[in-house]
Coordinates of C-alpha atoms in Angstrom, one line a residue:
M1 CA 81.1 80.7 94.6
P2 CA 84.2 79.1 92.4
D3 CA 87.2 77.6 93.6
V4 CA 88.5 78.8 96.9
H5 CA 92.5 79.0 97.3
K6 CA 92.6 77.7 101.2
I7 CA 95.6 79.0 103.0
R8 CA 96.1 76.6 106.2
R9 CA 99.8 78.0 107.2
G10 CA 100.0 81.5 108.9
L11 CA 98.4 83.5 111.7
N12 CA 96.7 86.6 112.4
I13 CA 98.5 88.7 115.2
P14 CA 95.9 90.8 116.8
L15 CA 96.8 93.9 117.8
K16 CA 94.9 97.1 119.3
G17 CA 94.4 99.5 117.1
K18 CA 92.8 99.2 114.6
A19 CA 90.9 102.5 112.5
E20 CA 87.4 102.7 112.6
K21 CA 86.1 103.2 109.2
V22 CA 85.6 106.8 108.7
I23 CA 87.4 109.1 106.2
R24 CA 89.4 112.6 106.8
N25 CA 90.6 114.6 105.4
A26 CA 94.5 115.3 106.7
D27 CA 95.9 118.7 106.7
P28 CA 97.9 119.7 104.3
A29 CA 101.5 118.3 105.3
R30 CA 104.4 121.5 105.0
Y31 CA 106.9 119.2 103.8
Y32 CA 107.2 115.6 101.4
G33 CA 109.4 113.3 101.4
V34 CA 110.3 110.8 98.6
K35 CA 112.8 107.8 99.7
P36 CA 115.1 105.9 98.1
G37 CA 115.1 102.8 99.9
D38 CA 111.2 102.5 99.4
F39 CA 112.9 101.1 95.7
N40 CA 114.5 97.9 95.8
G41 CA 117.9 97.6 92.9
I42 CA 117.8 101.2 92.4
R43 CA 121.2 103.7 92.2
T44 CA 119.7 106.7 92.5
K45 CA 121.2 110.1 90.1
L46 CA 118.8 113.8 91.4
M47 CA 116.9 115.0 88.4
A48 CA 116.6 117.9 91.3
W49 CA 118.8 120.2 93.4
P50 CA 117.8 122.1 96.2
G51 CA 116.5 125.3 95.0
D52 CA 114.6 124.0 92.1
R53 CA 111.0 124.4 91.4
V54 CA 108.8 121.1 90.0
K55 CA 105.6 120.8 89.3
A56 CA 103.6 117.3 90.5
G57 CA 105.0 114.7 88.4
N58 CA 107.8 116.2 87.9
P59 CA 110.7 113.5 88.5
L60 CA 113.2 114.0 91.3
F61 CA 115.0 111.2 90.5
Y62 CA 116.2 107.8 88.3
N63 CA 117.7 104.8 88.8
K64 CA 120.4 104.2 86.7
L65 CA 119.9 100.8 86.8
Q66 CA 117.0 101.0 85.1
P67 CA 116.7 104.9 83.0
H68 CA 113.2 104.5 82.4
V69 CA 111.6 104.3 86.1
K70 CA 111.6 107.9 86.9
Y71 CA 110.8 109.0 90.7
P72 CA 108.8 112.2 90.8
S73 CA 107.5 114.6 93.0
P74 CA 103.9 114.4 94.6
V75 CA 103.3 117.9 95.1
S76 CA 104.3 121.5 93.4
G77 CA 106.9 122.9 95.4
K78 CA 111.0 124.2 95.8
I79 CA 112.8 121.4 96.7
S80 CA 113.9 122.1 100.6
E81 CA 116.9 119.3 100.8
V82 CA 118.7 116.3 100.4
H83 CA 119.6 114.0 102.6
R84 CA 122.2 111.8 102.5
G85 CA 123.7 108.6 104.6
E86 CA 126.9 107.3 104.5
R87 CA 128.8 107.8 101.4
R88 CA 126.6 110.3 100.4
K89 CA 123.9 107.8 99.9
I90 CA 120.4 109.9 99.0
L91 CA 118.2 109.3 101.5
E92 CA 115.6 111.5 101.0
V93 CA 114.7 114.2 98.6
V94 CA 112.3 117.0 100.5
V95 CA 109.8 119.1 98.3
E96 CA 108.3 122.2 100.5
A97 CA 105.2 122.4 99.3
D98 CA 103.0 125.2 97.1
S99 CA 99.8 126.5 99.0
I100 CA 98.5 126.2 94.8
M101 CA 99.1 122.9 93.2
E102 CA 100.7 122.7 89.5
Y103 CA 100.9 119.5 88.0
E104 CA 102.6 118.5 84.6
D105 CA 100.3 117.5 81.8
F106 CA 101.0 114.6 80.3
G107 CA 97.6 114.3 78.3
K108 CA 95.0 112.1 78.9
G109 CA 93.9 109.0 76.4
E110 CA 91.6 105.8 77.4
P111 CA 93.9 102.6 77.7
Q112 CA 91.8 100.8 75.4
D113 CA 92.1 103.0 72.5
M114 CA 96.0 103.1 72.8
S115 CA 99.0 100.7 72.1
R116 CA 100.9 99.1 74.3
D117 CA 104.2 101.4 73.4
D118 CA 101.8 104.8 74.1
I119 CA 101.1 102.9 77.2
V120 CA 104.5 102.5 78.1
D121 CA 105.7 105.6 77.3
K122 CA 102.9 107.2 79.1
L123 CA 103.8 105.5 82.7
T124 CA 107.5 106.2 82.1
Q125 CA 107.4 110.0 81.5
S126 CA 104.9 110.4 84.1
G127 CA 106.9 107.8 87.0
L128 CA 104.1 106.1 87.7
W129 CA 105.9 103.2 86.1
A130 CA 107.2 102.3 89.3
F131 CA 104.0 101.6 90.5
I132 CA 104.4 98.5 88.6
R133 CA 107.0 95.9 90.5
Q134 CA 108.1 92.6 88.7
R135 CA 108.9 89.4 90.7
P136 CA 111.9 88.2 90.4
Y137 CA 113.6 90.0 92.7
S138 CA 110.2 92.3 93.6
I139 CA 112.2 95.8 91.5
A140 CA 110.2 98.0 89.2
A141 CA 109.8 96.2 85.9
N142 CA 111.1 96.2 83.0
P143 CA 108.9 97.3 80.1
E144 CA 110.9 95.2 77.2
D145 CA 109.4 92.5 78.9
D146 CA 106.5 90.5 78.4
P147 CA 105.3 89.0 81.6
K148 CA 103.4 85.8 81.7
A149 CA 100.9 87.0 84.3
I150 CA 100.1 90.8 86.2
F151 CA 98.5 90.1 90.4
I152 CA 96.2 92.5 91.8
S153 CA 96.0 91.1 95.5
G154 CA 92.7 92.8 96.9
F155 CA 92.9 92.0 100.2
N156 CA 95.7 92.5 103.0
T157 CA 95.9 90.5 105.9
A158 CA 98.9 92.2 107.9
P159 CA 98.2 92.9 111.4
L160 CA 95.6 96.6 111.3
A161 CA 96.0 96.3 107.5
P162 CA 93.2 98.5 106.1
D163 CA 90.5 97.7 104.6
N164 CA 91.0 97.1 100.9
D165 CA 86.9 97.3 99.8
F166 CA 86.9 100.2 101.9
L167 CA 90.0 102.5 100.9
I168 CA 88.3 102.2 97.0
K169 CA 85.1 102.8 97.2
G170 CA 83.0 105.4 94.8
E171 CA 86.4 104.7 92.5
G172 CA 85.6 102.1 90.1
E173 CA 85.8 104.2 87.4
D174 CA 89.8 104.9 87.8
F175 CA 90.1 101.3 89.0
Q176 CA 88.9 100.2 85.6
R177 CA 90.9 102.6 83.5
G178 CA 94.1 101.9 85.5
V179 CA 92.7 97.9 84.1
D180 CA 92.7 98.2 81.5
A181 CA 96.5 99.4 80.7
L182 CA 97.4 96.4 82.8
T183 CA 95.7 94.2 80.4
K184 CA 97.7 95.6 77.4
L185 CA 101.2 94.9 78.8
T186 CA 100.8 91.4 78.6
S187 CA 99.6 88.3 76.6
G188 CA 98.7 86.3 79.9
K189 CA 96.1 86.7 82.6
V190 CA 95.6 89.9 84.9
H191 CA 94.7 88.0 88.2
L192 CA 92.4 90.0 90.8
N193 CA 92.7 87.6 94.1
L194 CA 89.9 88.5 96.8
N195 CA 88.9 87.4 100.0
S196 CA 85.6 85.0 100.4
D197 CA 85.6 85.4 104.0
Y198 CA 83.2 88.7 103.4
P199 CA 81.6 90.3 100.5
P200 CA 84.3 92.2 98.4
S201 CA 84.1 95.4 97.0
E202 CA 81.7 96.0 93.8
V203 CA 85.0 97.7 91.9
F204 CA 86.2 94.5 92.8
T205 CA 83.8 92.2 91.4
K206 CA 82.3 94.4 88.6
T207 CA 85.4 94.8 87.2
K208 CA 86.4 93.8 83.4
G209 CA 89.2 92.4 81.9
V210 CA 90.3 89.7 85.2
Q211 CA 90.4 86.8 86.0
I212 CA 89.2 86.8 89.5
N213 CA 90.5 84.6 92.4
W214 CA 89.3 83.7 95.6
F215 CA 91.3 82.9 99.3
T216 CA 91.1 82.3 102.6
G217 CA 93.1 82.1 105.6
P218 CA 95.0 83.8 108.1
H219 CA 98.1 85.9 106.9
P220 CA 99.8 86.3 104.8
A221 CA 97.1 85.1 102.8
G222 CA 96.6 88.4 100.9
N223 CA 100.9 88.8 100.3
V224 CA 100.9 88.4 97.2
G225 CA 103.7 86.3 96.6
V226 CA 101.5 83.7 98.5
Q227 CA 98.5 83.6 95.8
I228 CA 101.2 83.7 93.2
N229 CA 102.8 80.9 94.3
R230 CA 99.7 78.9 94.6
I231 CA 98.0 80.3 91.2
D232 CA 100.7 80.7 88.7
P233 CA 104.6 80.0 90.6
I234 CA 107.5 81.5 89.4
N235 CA 109.8 79.4 87.3
Q236 CA 113.3 80.6 86.0
G237 CA 113.8 82.6 83.3
E238 CA 109.6 83.7 83.6
V239 CA 108.9 87.2 85.2
V240 CA 105.5 88.1 87.1
W241 CA 104.2 91.7 87.6
Y242 CA 102.1 92.7 90.1
V243 CA 100.4 95.9 91.5
Y244 CA 98.2 97.2 94.3
P245 CA 94.5 98.5 94.1
Q246 CA 95.2 102.2 95.0
D247 CA 98.0 102.1 92.8
I248 CA 96.0 101.3 89.9
I249 CA 93.8 103.8 90.7
T250 CA 96.5 106.4 90.5
I251 CA 97.4 105.0 86.9
G252 CA 94.1 105.6 85.9
R253 CA 93.9 108.8 87.1
L254 CA 96.9 109.8 85.0
F255 CA 94.9 108.2 81.6
G256 CA 91.8 110.0 83.1
K257 CA 93.2 113.2 84.0
G258 CA 96.5 113.4 82.4
I259 CA 98.6 114.8 85.9
Y260 CA 99.9 112.8 88.4
D261 CA 97.5 112.5 91.4
A262 CA 98.9 111.2 94.2
S263 CA 95.8 111.5 96.4
K264 CA 95.3 108.3 98.9
V265 CA 93.8 107.3 101.7
I266 CA 95.9 106.0 104.6
A267 CA 95.1 104.2 107.9
L268 CA 96.6 105.6 111.0
T269 CA 96.5 102.6 113.3
G270 CA 97.9 101.5 116.7
S271 CA 97.6 100.7 120.2
E272 CA 99.2 104.4 120.7
V273 CA 96.9 106.2 118.9
K274 CA 94.0 108.2 120.4
K275 CA 92.0 108.0 117.7
P276 CA 92.3 105.4 114.5
L277 CA 90.9 106.6 111.5
Y278 CA 91.7 106.8 107.4
Y279 CA 92.7 109.6 106.1
R280 CA 93.0 111.1 102.6
L281 CA 96.2 112.9 102.3
L282 CA 99.0 113.2 99.2
R283 CA 101.9 110.2 98.7
G284 CA 105.1 110.9 100.6
A285 CA 103.4 113.7 103.4
S286 CA 105.0 114.4 106.7
I287 CA 102.9 111.7 109.3
E288 CA 103.3 115.2 111.6
N289 CA 99.7 116.3 111.1
L290 CA 98.5 113.2 111.7
V291 CA 99.9 111.8 114.7
R292 CA 99.7 116.0 116.3
D293 CA 97.6 115.3 119.7
N294 CA 96.4 112.3 118.5
V295 CA 99.0 110.0 120.3
E296 CA 99.6 108.6 123.3
T297 CA 102.2 110.3 125.4
G298 CA 105.4 107.9 126.1
N299 CA 108.1 106.5 123.7
V300 CA 106.2 105.0 121.0
R301 CA 107.7 104.1 118.0
Y302 CA 106.1 105.4 114.7
I303 CA 106.2 102.7 111.4
S304 CA 105.1 103.7 107.6
G305 CA 103.1 100.7 107.0
S306 CA 102.6 97.2 109.3
V307 CA 104.6 96.2 111.9
L308 CA 106.3 93.5 110.4
T309 CA 107.6 94.5 107.1
G310 CA 106.8 99.2 107.6
E311 CA 110.3 101.5 108.2
K312 CA 110.7 103.1 111.4
I313 CA 110.3 107.2 110.8
S314 CA 110.1 109.8 113.1
S315 CA 106.8 112.1 114.1
E316 CA 108.6 114.5 111.1
G317 CA 109.1 111.5 109.0
Y318 CA 107.3 110.6 105.6
L319 CA 105.1 108.0 104.6
G320 CA 106.4 105.1 102.3
F321 CA 106.0 105.2 98.8
Y322 CA 104.0 101.9 98.7
D323 CA 102.5 102.5 102.3
D324 CA 98.6 102.5 102.7
Q325 CA 99.0 102.2 106.7
V326 CA 101.5 104.0 109.5
T327 CA 101.5 102.3 113.4
V328 CA 102.2 103.7 116.3
I329 CA 103.0 101.2 119.1
P330 CA 105.4 101.3 122.3
E331 CA 108.9 101.2 122.2
G332 CA 110.4 97.5 123.8
D333 CA 113.7 99.7 125.1
Y334 CA 113.4 97.6 128.7
H335 CA 115.1 94.3 129.8
E336 CA 112.5 92.1 131.4
F337 CA 114.2 89.7 134.3
L338 CA 112.9 86.3 133.6
G339 CA 109.9 87.6 131.1
W340 CA 109.9 83.5 130.3
A341 CA 108.7 82.3 133.7
K342 CA 105.4 84.4 134.2
P343 CA 102.3 83.5 133.6
G344 CA 101.3 86.1 130.7
F345 CA 98.7 86.9 130.5
N346 CA 99.2 90.5 128.9
K347 CA 101.5 88.5 126.1
F348 CA 100.6 87.2 123.2
S349 CA 101.8 83.6 121.8
M350 CA 101.2 81.7 119.0
S351 CA 101.6 78.8 121.4
R352 CA 100.3 77.8 124.5
T353 CA 103.8 79.0 126.6
F354 CA 101.5 81.9 128.5
F355 CA 98.2 81.8 129.9
S356 CA 97.0 84.3 127.2
W357 CA 96.0 81.4 124.9
L358 CA 92.3 81.2 127.6
Q359 CA 91.8 84.4 125.8
P360 CA 91.7 84.1 122.1
N361 CA 89.6 86.8 121.6
R362 CA 91.4 89.3 123.2
R363 CA 93.5 92.1 121.0
Y364 CA 97.2 92.5 122.5
R365 CA 99.4 96.3 122.9
L366 CA 102.5 94.6 121.8
D367 CA 105.8 96.5 121.7
T368 CA 109.1 96.2 120.4
N369 CA 110.8 94.3 122.4
L370 CA 112.7 91.0 121.5
H371 CA 112.2 89.3 125.0
G372 CA 115.6 87.9 124.1
G373 CA 119.3 88.9 121.5
E374 CA 120.5 87.0 118.7
R375 CA 121.4 83.5 119.2
A376 CA 122.4 80.2 117.5
Y377 CA 120.1 79.7 114.4
V378 CA 118.6 76.4 114.9
V379 CA 115.8 74.1 113.5
S380 CA 113.0 74.4 115.7
G381 CA 109.7 73.6 113.0
E382 CA 108.3 77.7 113.8
Y383 CA 109.1 79.0 110.3
E384 CA 106.5 76.3 108.7
K385 CA 103.9 76.4 110.9
V386 CA 103.5 80.6 109.3
F387 CA 105.0 79.7 105.9
P388 CA 102.2 78.4 103.6
M389 CA 104.5 78.4 100.0
D390 CA 106.0 75.2 98.9
I391 CA 109.0 76.1 99.6
Y392 CA 112.1 75.2 102.7
P393 CA 112.3 78.3 104.3
V394 CA 115.2 77.3 106.9
Q395 CA 116.9 75.6 104.2
L396 CA 116.4 78.9 101.7
I397 CA 117.3 81.4 104.4
K398 CA 120.7 78.7 105.3
A399 CA 121.4 79.1 101.4
I400 CA 121.8 82.6 101.2
M401 CA 123.6 82.9 104.5
I402 CA 126.2 80.5 102.7
E403 CA 126.0 82.2 99.4
D404 CA 124.8 79.1 97.8
I405 CA 123.6 80.2 94.0
E406 CA 122.9 77.3 92.8
L407 CA 120.9 76.4 96.0
M408 CA 119.2 79.1 96.1
E409 CA 117.6 78.7 92.8
K410 CA 116.7 75.0 93.8
L411 CA 115.2 75.8 97.4
G412 CA 112.9 78.6 95.3
I413 CA 114.5 81.9 96.0
Y414 CA 112.4 83.5 92.4
E415 CA 109.7 83.5 94.3
V416 CA 109.5 85.0 97.3
D417 CA 110.7 88.3 99.0
E418 CA 111.1 89.5 102.8
E419 CA 107.7 90.0 103.3
D420 CA 107.4 86.5 102.7
F421 CA 109.0 86.1 105.4
A422 CA 107.9 88.8 107.8
L423 CA 106.0 86.6 110.0
C424 CA 109.4 83.7 109.9
E425 CA 110.8 86.7 111.6
F426 CA 107.9 87.5 113.9
V427 CA 107.8 83.4 115.9
C428 CA 111.9 82.6 115.2
T429 CA 113.3 81.4 118.6
S430 CA 116.5 82.6 117.0
K431 CA 115.8 85.9 116.6
T432 CA 117.6 86.1 113.1
P433 CA 117.1 89.3 111.0
V434 CA 115.4 86.6 108.3
Q435 CA 114.0 89.6 106.4
S436 CA 117.2 90.9 105.7
I437 CA 118.8 88.2 104.7
V438 CA 116.1 87.2 102.3
R439 CA 116.8 90.9 100.6
Q440 CA 120.4 90.0 100.4
G441 CA 120.1 86.5 98.7
L442 CA 117.5 88.6 95.9
D443 CA 120.2 91.0 95.1
M444 CA 123.0 88.5 95.0
M445 CA 121.0 86.9 92.7
R446 CA 120.1 89.8 90.2
E447 CA 123.8 91.0 90.5
E448 CA 124.3 87.1 89.7
M449 CA 122.2 87.2 86.7
T450 CA 122.8 91.1 84.7

């Protein structure tokens, strides 16, 4: 085997509720939602209003800051509602699905026989350009850029994360077609990063036109930011694009079928799920049919995504645009008196604070309780134990807090995303909302540079 990038700093969180490798077709949802909040750096402009009829692939809204980036409906049907928040901010565009699907036809084509401009035009017209994001800022890529590389993370190390090798089984043709499209978009390399700890899918290993890189280690080894940092770090003025495997398959279907086929496989996970399994459904589907009669009674939290980076939704909420996972865990709405003084056999800790370290193979039913309130932000050395990038995490967070643009640049903000700091937030003794601070810093830098 070629050289392996070894990630030594990080943390695997052993949660109960990993999905069994069985795929079921989810019952079709009645409602589907597309949420502008899933997309960073967006100022939403509606293109469809309540009562309008749309086909699968018709745009629902676009980004006024990037007019080429449109966000399509995953289904055909009628616009049911547009949910708004403060200052009439658009939170969700909800489509009531037809019983028989109608698709907007964008035309078939083999990427290998197409020019770069033709590929960009097809992706922007269909709305699938939104799958291609860039570092820095983790926003939709600018098609006028020539990225120095495109990265594909072929594995996910987040808690209870779905197995990408299992997700893409049998999708080799569409995956290759999607990769062929990506290779036309850069003069640099397309990096496909795989986990060396187990044999990867042949869909990955037989893909042409990519450079395969191998990684091993705990979470966040599967984060594309960590992989970029190890293989081709981003300097000021440089741009790297990244796409995830199931999104590449969707792009491949666009060229193979000429339509936006929004089907994907997601993992329903978590300690409160009675039967954690994989389900095939459409992007943006309401999770109501997934969780009905399949969740333990009690006060629980539904999360679109992982416990570290996902979004809290209701039991009738909608799957996030980029999410391959729905997690259900207990709510932590209780006060624990002197919890730090107890032996803690049922508590997980990365240190030996609790006696649970005597059971290294145990999986835990963890809830959302912070076990304490926000307090003074101090240097504890905990971040560095779980943050594997060549960046000083505490110093960068403090630079963001004081809005020191120059210092943020020097400390490497162009390379990071909030998900790269998720473990820092998990182990933070000060209970500081690190991920939201990082996003504020990225938004600040983006506005400064425009």
